CSV table of C-alpha atoms in Angstrom, one decimal:
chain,number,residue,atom,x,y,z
O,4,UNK,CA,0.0,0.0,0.0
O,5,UNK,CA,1.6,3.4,-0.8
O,6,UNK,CA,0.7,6.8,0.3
O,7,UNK,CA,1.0,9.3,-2.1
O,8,UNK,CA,-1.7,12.2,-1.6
O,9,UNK,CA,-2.5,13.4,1.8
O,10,UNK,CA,-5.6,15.1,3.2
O,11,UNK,CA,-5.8,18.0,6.1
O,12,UNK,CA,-8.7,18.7,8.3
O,13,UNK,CA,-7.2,21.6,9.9
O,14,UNK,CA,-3.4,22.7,10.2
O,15,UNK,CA,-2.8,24.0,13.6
O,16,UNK,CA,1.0,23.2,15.4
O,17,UNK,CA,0.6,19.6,14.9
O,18,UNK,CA,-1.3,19.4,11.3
O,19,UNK,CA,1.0,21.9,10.1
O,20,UNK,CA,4.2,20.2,11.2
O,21,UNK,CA,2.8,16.9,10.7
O,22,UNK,CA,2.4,18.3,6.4
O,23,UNK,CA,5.9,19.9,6.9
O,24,UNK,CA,7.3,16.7,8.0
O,25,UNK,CA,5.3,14.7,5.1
O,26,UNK,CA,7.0,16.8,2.7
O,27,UNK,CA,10.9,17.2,4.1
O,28,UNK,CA,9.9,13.3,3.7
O,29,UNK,CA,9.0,12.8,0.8
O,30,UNK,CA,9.0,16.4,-1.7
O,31,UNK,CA,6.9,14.7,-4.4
O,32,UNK,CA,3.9,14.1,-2.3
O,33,UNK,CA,0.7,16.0,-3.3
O,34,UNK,CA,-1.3,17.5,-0.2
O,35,UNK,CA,-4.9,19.2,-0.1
O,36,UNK,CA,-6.5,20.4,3.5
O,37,UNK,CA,-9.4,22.4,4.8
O,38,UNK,CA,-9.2,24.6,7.5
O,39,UNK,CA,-11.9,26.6,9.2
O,40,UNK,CA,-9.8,29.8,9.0
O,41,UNK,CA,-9.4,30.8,5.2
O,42,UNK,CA,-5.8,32.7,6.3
O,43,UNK,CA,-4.4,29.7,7.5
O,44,UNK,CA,-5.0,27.3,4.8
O,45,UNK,CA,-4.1,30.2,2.3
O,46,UNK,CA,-0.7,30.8,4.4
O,47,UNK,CA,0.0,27.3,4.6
O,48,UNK,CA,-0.3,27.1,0.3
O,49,UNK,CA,1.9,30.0,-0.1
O,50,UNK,CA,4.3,28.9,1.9
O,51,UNK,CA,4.5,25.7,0.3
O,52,UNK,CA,3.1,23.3,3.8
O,53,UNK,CA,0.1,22.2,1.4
O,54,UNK,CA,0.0,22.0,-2.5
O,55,UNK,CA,-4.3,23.2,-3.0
O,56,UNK,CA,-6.7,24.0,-1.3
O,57,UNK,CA,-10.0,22.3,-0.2
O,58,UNK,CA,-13.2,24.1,0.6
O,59,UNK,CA,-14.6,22.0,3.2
O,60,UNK,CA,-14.7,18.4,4.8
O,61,UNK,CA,-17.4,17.4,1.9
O,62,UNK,CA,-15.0,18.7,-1.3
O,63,UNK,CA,-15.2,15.8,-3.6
O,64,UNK,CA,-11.4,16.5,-3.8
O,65,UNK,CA,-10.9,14.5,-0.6
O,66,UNK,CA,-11.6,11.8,-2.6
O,67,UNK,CA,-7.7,10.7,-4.0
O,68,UNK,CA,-6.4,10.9,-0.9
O,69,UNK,CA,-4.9,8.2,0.3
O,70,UNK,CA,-4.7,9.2,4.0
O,71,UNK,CA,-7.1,12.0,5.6
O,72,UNK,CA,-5.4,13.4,8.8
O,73,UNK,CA,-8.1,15.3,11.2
O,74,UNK,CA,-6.7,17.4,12.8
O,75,UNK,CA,-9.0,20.0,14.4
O,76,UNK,CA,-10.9,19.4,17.9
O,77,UNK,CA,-12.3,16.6,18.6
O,78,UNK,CA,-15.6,17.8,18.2
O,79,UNK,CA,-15.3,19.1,14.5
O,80,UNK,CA,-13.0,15.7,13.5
O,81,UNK,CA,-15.7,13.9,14.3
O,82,UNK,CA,-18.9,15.6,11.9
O,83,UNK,CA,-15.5,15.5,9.7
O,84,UNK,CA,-15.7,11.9,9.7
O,85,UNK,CA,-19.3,11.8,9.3
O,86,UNK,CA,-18.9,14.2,5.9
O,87,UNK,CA,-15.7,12.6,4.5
O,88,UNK,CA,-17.2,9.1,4.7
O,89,UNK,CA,-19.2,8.8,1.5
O,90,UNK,CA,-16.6,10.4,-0.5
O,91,UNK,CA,-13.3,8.9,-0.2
O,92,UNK,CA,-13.1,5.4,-1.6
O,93,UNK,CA,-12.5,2.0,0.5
O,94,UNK,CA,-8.8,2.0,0.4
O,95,UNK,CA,-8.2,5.5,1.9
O,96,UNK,CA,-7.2,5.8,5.5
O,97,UNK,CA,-8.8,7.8,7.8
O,98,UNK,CA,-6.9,8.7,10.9
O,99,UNK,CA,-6.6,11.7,13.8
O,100,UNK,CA,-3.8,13.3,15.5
O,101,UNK,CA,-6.0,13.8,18.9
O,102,UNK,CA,-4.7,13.0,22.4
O,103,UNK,CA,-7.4,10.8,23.2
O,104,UNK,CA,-8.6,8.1,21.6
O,105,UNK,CA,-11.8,6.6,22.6
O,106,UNK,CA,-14.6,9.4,21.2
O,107,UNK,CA,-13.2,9.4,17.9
O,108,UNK,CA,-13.1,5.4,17.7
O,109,UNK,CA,-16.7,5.2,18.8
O,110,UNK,CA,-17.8,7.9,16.4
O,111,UNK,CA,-16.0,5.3,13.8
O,112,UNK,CA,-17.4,2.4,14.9
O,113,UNK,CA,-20.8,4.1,15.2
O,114,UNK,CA,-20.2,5.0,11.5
O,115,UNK,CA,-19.4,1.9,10.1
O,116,UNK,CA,-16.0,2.7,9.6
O,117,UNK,CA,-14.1,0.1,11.9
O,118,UNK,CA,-11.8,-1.5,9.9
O,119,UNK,CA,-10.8,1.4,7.5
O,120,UNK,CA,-9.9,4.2,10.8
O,121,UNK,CA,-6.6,3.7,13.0
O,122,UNK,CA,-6.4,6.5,15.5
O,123,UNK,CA,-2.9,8.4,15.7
O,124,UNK,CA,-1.4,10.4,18.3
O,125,UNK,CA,2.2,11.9,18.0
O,126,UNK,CA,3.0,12.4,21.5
O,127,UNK,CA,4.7,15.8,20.8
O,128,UNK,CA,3.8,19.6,20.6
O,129,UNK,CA,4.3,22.4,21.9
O,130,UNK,CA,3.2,25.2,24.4
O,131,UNK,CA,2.0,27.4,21.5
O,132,UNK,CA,-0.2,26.7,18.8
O,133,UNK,CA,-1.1,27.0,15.8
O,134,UNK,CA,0.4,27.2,11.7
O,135,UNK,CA,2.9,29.9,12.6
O,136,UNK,CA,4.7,27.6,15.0
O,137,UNK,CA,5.1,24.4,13.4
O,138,UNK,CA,8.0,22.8,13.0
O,139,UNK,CA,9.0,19.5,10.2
O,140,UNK,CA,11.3,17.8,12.8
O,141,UNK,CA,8.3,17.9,15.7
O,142,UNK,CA,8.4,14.5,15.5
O,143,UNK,CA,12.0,13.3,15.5
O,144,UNK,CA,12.2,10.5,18.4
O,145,UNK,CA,8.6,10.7,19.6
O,146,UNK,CA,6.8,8.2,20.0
O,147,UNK,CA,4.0,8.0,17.8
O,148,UNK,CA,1.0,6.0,18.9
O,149,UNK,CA,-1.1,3.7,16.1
O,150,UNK,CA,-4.3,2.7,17.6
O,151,UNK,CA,-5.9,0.3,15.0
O,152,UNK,CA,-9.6,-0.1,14.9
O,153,UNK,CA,-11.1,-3.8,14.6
O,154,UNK,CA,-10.9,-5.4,11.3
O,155,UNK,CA,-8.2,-3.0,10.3
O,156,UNK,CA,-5.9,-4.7,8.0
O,157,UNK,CA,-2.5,-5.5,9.2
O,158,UNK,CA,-1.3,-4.3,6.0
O,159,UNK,CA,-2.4,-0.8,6.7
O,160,UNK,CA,-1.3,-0.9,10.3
O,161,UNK,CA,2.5,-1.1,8.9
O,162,UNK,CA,1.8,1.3,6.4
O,163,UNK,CA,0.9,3.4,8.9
O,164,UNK,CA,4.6,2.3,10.6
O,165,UNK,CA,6.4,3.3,8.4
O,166,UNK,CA,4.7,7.0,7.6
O,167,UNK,CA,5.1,7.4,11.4
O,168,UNK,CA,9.1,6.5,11.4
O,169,UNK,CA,9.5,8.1,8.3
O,170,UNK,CA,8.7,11.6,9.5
O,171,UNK,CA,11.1,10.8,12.4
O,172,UNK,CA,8.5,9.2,14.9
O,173,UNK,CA,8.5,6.1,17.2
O,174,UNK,CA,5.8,4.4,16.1
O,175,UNK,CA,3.8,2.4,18.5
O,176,UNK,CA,0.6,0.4,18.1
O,177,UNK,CA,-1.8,0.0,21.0
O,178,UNK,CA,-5.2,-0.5,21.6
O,179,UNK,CA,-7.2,2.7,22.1
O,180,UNK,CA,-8.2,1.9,25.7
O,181,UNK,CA,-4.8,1.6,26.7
O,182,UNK,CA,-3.5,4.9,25.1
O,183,UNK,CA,-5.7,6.8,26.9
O,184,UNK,CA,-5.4,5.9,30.5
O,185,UNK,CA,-1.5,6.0,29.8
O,186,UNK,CA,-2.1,9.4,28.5
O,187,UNK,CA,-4.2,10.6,31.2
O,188,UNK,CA,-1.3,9.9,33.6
O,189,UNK,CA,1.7,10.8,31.3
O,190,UNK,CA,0.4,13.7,29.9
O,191,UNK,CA,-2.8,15.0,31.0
O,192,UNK,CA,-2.9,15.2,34.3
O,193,UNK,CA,0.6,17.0,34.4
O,194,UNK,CA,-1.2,19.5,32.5
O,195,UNK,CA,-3.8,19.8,35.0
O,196,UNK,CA,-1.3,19.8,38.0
O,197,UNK,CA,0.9,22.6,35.8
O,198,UNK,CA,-2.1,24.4,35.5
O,199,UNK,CA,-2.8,24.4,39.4
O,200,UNK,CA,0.5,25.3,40.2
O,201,UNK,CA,0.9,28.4,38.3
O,202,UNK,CA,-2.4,29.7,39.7
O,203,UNK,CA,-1.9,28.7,43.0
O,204,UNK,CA,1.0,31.3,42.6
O,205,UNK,CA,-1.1,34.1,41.2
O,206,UNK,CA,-3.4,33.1,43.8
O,207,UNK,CA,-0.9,33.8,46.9
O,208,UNK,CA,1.3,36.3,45.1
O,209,UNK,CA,1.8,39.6,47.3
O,210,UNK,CA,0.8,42.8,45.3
O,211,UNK,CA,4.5,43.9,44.2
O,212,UNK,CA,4.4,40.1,42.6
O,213,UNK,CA,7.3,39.1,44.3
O,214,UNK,CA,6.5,35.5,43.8
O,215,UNK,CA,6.6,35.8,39.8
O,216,UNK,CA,9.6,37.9,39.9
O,217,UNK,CA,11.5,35.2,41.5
O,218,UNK,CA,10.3,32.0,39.7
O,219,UNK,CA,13.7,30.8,38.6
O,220,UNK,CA,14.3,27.2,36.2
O,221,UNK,CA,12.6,24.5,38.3
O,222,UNK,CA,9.2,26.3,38.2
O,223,UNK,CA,9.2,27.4,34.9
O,224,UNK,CA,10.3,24.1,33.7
O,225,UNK,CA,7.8,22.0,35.3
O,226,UNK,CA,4.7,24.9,34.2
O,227,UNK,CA,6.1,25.4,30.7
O,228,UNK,CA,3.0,23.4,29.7
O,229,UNK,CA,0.6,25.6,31.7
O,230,UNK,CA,1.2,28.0,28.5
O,231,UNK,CA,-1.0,25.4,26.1
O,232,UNK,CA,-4.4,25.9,24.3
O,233,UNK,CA,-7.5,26.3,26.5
O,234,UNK,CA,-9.7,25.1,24.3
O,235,UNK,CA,-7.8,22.2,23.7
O,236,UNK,CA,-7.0,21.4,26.8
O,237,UNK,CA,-10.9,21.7,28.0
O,238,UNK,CA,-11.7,19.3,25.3
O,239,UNK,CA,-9.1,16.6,26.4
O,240,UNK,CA,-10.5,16.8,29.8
O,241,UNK,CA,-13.9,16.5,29.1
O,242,UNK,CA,-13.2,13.8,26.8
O,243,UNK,CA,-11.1,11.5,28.8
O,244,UNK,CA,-12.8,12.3,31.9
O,245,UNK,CA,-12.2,9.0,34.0
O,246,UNK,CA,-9.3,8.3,33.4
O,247,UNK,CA,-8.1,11.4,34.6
O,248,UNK,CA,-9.9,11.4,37.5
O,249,UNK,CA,-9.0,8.3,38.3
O,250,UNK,CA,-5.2,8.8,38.1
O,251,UNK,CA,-5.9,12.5,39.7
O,252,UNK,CA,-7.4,10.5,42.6
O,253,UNK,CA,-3.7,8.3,43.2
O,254,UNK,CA,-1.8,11.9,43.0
O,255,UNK,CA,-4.3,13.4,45.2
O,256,UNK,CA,-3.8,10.4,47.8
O,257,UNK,CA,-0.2,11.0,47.4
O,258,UNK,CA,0.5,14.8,47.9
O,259,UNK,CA,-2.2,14.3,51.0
O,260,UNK,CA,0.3,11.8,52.2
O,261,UNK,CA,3.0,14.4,52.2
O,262,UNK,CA,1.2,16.5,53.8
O,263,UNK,CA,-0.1,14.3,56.3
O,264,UNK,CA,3.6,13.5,57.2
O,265,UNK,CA,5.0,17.3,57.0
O,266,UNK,CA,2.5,17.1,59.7
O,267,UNK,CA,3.4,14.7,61.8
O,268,UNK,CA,6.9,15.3,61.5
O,269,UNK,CA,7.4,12.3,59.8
O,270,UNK,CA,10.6,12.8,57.5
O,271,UNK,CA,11.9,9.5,56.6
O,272,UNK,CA,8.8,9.4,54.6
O,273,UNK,CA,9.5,12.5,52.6
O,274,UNK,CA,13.2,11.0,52.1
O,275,UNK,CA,11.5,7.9,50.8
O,276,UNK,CA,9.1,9.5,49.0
O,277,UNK,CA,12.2,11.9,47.5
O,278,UNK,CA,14.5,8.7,47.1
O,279,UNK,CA,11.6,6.9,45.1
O,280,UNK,CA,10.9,9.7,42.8
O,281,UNK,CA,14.4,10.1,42.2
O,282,UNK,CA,15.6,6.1,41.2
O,283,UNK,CA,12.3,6.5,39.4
O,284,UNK,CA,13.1,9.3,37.7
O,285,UNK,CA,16.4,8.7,37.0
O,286,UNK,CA,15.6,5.3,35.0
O,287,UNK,CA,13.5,7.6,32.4
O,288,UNK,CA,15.5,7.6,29.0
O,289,UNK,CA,17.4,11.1,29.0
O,290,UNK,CA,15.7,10.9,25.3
O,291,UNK,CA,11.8,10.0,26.6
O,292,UNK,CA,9.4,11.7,24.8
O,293,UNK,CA,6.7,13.2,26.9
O,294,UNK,CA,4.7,16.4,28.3
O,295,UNK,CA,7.7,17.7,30.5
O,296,UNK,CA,10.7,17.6,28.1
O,297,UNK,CA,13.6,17.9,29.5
O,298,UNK,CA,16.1,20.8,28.6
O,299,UNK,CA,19.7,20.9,29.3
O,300,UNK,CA,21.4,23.9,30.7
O,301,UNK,CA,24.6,25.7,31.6
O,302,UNK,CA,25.6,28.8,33.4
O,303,UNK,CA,28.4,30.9,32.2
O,304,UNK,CA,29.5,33.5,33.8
O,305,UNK,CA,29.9,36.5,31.8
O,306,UNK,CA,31.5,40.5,32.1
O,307,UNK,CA,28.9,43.1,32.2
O,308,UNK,CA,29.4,44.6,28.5
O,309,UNK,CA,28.7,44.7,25.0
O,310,UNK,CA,29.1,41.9,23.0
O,311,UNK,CA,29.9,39.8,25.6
O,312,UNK,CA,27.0,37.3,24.8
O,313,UNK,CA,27.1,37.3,21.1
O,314,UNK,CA,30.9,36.5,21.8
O,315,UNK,CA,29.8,33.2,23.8
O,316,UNK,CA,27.2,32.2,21.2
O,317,UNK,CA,30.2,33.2,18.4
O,318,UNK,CA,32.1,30.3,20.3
O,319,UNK,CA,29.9,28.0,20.2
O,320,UNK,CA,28.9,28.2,16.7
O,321,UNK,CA,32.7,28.1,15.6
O,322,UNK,CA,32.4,24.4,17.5
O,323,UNK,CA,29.4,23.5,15.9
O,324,UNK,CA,27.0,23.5,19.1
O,325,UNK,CA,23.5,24.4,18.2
O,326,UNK,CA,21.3,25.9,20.9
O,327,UNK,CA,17.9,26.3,21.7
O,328,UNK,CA,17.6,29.5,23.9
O,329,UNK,CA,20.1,32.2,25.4
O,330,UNK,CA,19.7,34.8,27.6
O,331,UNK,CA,20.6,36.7,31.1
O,332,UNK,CA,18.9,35.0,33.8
O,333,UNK,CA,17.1,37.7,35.8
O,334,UNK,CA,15.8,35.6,38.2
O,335,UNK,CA,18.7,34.3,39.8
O,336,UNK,CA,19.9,31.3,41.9
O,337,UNK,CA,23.7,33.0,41.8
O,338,UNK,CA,25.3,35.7,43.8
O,339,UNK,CA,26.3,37.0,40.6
O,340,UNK,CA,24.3,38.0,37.4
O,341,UNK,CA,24.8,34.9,34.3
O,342,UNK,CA,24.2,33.6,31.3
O,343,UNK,CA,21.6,30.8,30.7
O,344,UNK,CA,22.2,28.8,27.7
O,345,UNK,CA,19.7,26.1,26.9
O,346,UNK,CA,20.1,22.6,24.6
O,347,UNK,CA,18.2,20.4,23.3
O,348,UNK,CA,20.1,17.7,23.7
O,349,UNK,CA,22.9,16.4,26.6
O,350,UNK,CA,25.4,16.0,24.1
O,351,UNK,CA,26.1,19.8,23.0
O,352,UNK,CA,25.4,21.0,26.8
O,353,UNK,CA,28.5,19.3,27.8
O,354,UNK,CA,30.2,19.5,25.2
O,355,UNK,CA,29.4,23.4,25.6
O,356,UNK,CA,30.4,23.2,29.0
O,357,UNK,CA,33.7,21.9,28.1
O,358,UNK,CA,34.2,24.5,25.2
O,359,UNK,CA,33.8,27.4,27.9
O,360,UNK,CA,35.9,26.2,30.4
O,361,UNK,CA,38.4,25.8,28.3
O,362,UNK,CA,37.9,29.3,27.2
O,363,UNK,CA,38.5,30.7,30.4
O,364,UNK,CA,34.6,31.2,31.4
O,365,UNK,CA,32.9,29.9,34.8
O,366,UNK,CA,30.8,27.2,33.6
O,367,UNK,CA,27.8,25.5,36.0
O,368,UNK,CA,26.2,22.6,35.2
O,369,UNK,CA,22.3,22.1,36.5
């Protein structure tokens, strides 16, 4: 089976990236989409993303596809479903890019469409949204969950496998059930409990916002997420509503636990608890995909005048080091005023490390 021309319902961060990454992949492909904004579809042409332009879910056009991608709310992928079902032909694949799976499989099944829909999620994305910020290499060692509906041939499902790894991805095929109680505790209730933290700070922050002038790494790191889509994020939740609760119901257990011991003075649990979290932790692949990615980072420190950081980033770009954010850290965690440089990867953060020091700069590693 070979997939040549490619179908959009909507082209928002992941849609967008997801075309981008079809065609880094494969230039010749052809793809058509539909999105309810006319600017962003239009955008998305001129710039190449998307080769024409559809005029809604029911354009007969849709028909030589040879995978749909829907890729808008879960709400609107579903009527999408319901529209693009009597036009493209039996051999088409339908599939979704949402974070959870069960709605959209029952819509399917409901439709009489078992058998030709396999749910996809690429567990990747970003805090912002939409055309402007998407990127071809989102996808690049992700994993990229295939949830087959019944009767789905197993010929599509490695078709499917090897679209996903093409593009960069970790394909991985589970059963839609599965994915989303996994989900609800690997990324959606960290997005909840991001969420929560960050207004629990606006909530108790004096009126000279001390509190948000001093959040330093640690916080922002672990709220970065708290940035996301609203709407989005309202329609995961009331989507995948038990399984949430029910893995928000073990956290809640556990930070009452804490609290419970702060209480009683009890602190070889919270050393336990800390030790557990850590060896836990710890065993995560420094590569794992997942809502919280980790980013690497150095302090240098640096002399108060001009140039002095465009020298740094100079050195590192004459030793090939490609980073992902710079900048004077305001908030800081050092007597002295320095220079946070950000990486993508371990690999360049030490080998950055290494390339300072060896230029004569105070380097910290955290």
């Amino acid at each position: 089976m070979e997939l040549h021309t490619f179908g959009f319902i909507g082209l928002g961060l992941i849609g967008g990236s997801l075309a981008k990454a079809l065609k880094r992949a494969a230039s010749d492909c052809h793809i058509m989409a539909y999105t309810r904004t006319v600017k962003t579809v239009r955008d998305a042409l001129r710039e190449g993303v998307i080769d024409s332009i559809c005029d809604s879910p029911s354009d007969p056009r849709f028909a030589d596809c040879d995978c749909i991608f829907l890729c808008a709310p879960v709400g609107s992928n579903v009527a999408a479903l319901d529209q693009l079902k009597a036009i493209v032909g039996a051999a088409c694949i339908l599939t979704d890019v949402g974070s959870v799976k069960t709605d959209i499989h029952q819509a399917a099944e409901h439709l009489g469409l078992n058998g030709r829909f396999i749910g996809g999620h690429p567990m990747t994305g970003s805090e912002k949204s939409g055309l402007g910020y998407s990127q071809a290499h989102l996808f690049e060692n992700s994993y990229y969950i295939i949830t087959p509906s019944p009767g789905t041939p197993d010929e599509w499902v490695e078709t499917y496998r090897a679209l996903a790894a093409s593009i960069g991805a970790l394909p991985l095929v589970l059963d839609y059930r599965q994915h989303d109680f996994a989900t609800a505790a690997v990324s959606h209730l960290p997005h909840l409990i991001a969420a929560s933290l960050v207004n629990t700070v606006h909530d108790l922050d004096s009126d000279d916002e001390l509190m948000k002038l001093i959040a330093a790494g640690g916080f922002k790191d672990i709220t970065r997420i708290a940035s996301s889509s609203p709407e989005m994020w309202e329609q995961i939740c009331m989507t995948n509503t038990d399984n949430i609760i029910s893995v928000m119901d073990t956290f809640i257990d556990l930070l009452t636990a804490s609290r419970e011991a702060m209480c009683n003075e009890n602190g070889e649990y919270i050393y336990k608890m800390f030790e557990k979290s850590r060896d836990y932790r710890d065993s995560f692949a420094s590569s794992s995909p997942g809502s919280i990615k980790k980013t690497f980072r150095i302090y240098c420190d640096i002399v108060d005048e001009s140039g002095a950081i465009s020298t740094i980033a100079a050195v590192l770009a004459d030793n090939g080091i490609s980073i992902k954010n710079i900048g004077i850290v305001h908030s800081r965690e050092f007597e002295e005023g320095v220079l946070q440089i950000a990486f993508y990867e371990e690999a360049p953060s030490k080998a950055a490390a290494k390339v300072l020091r060896d230029g004569g700069y105070q380097v910290w590693e955290r």
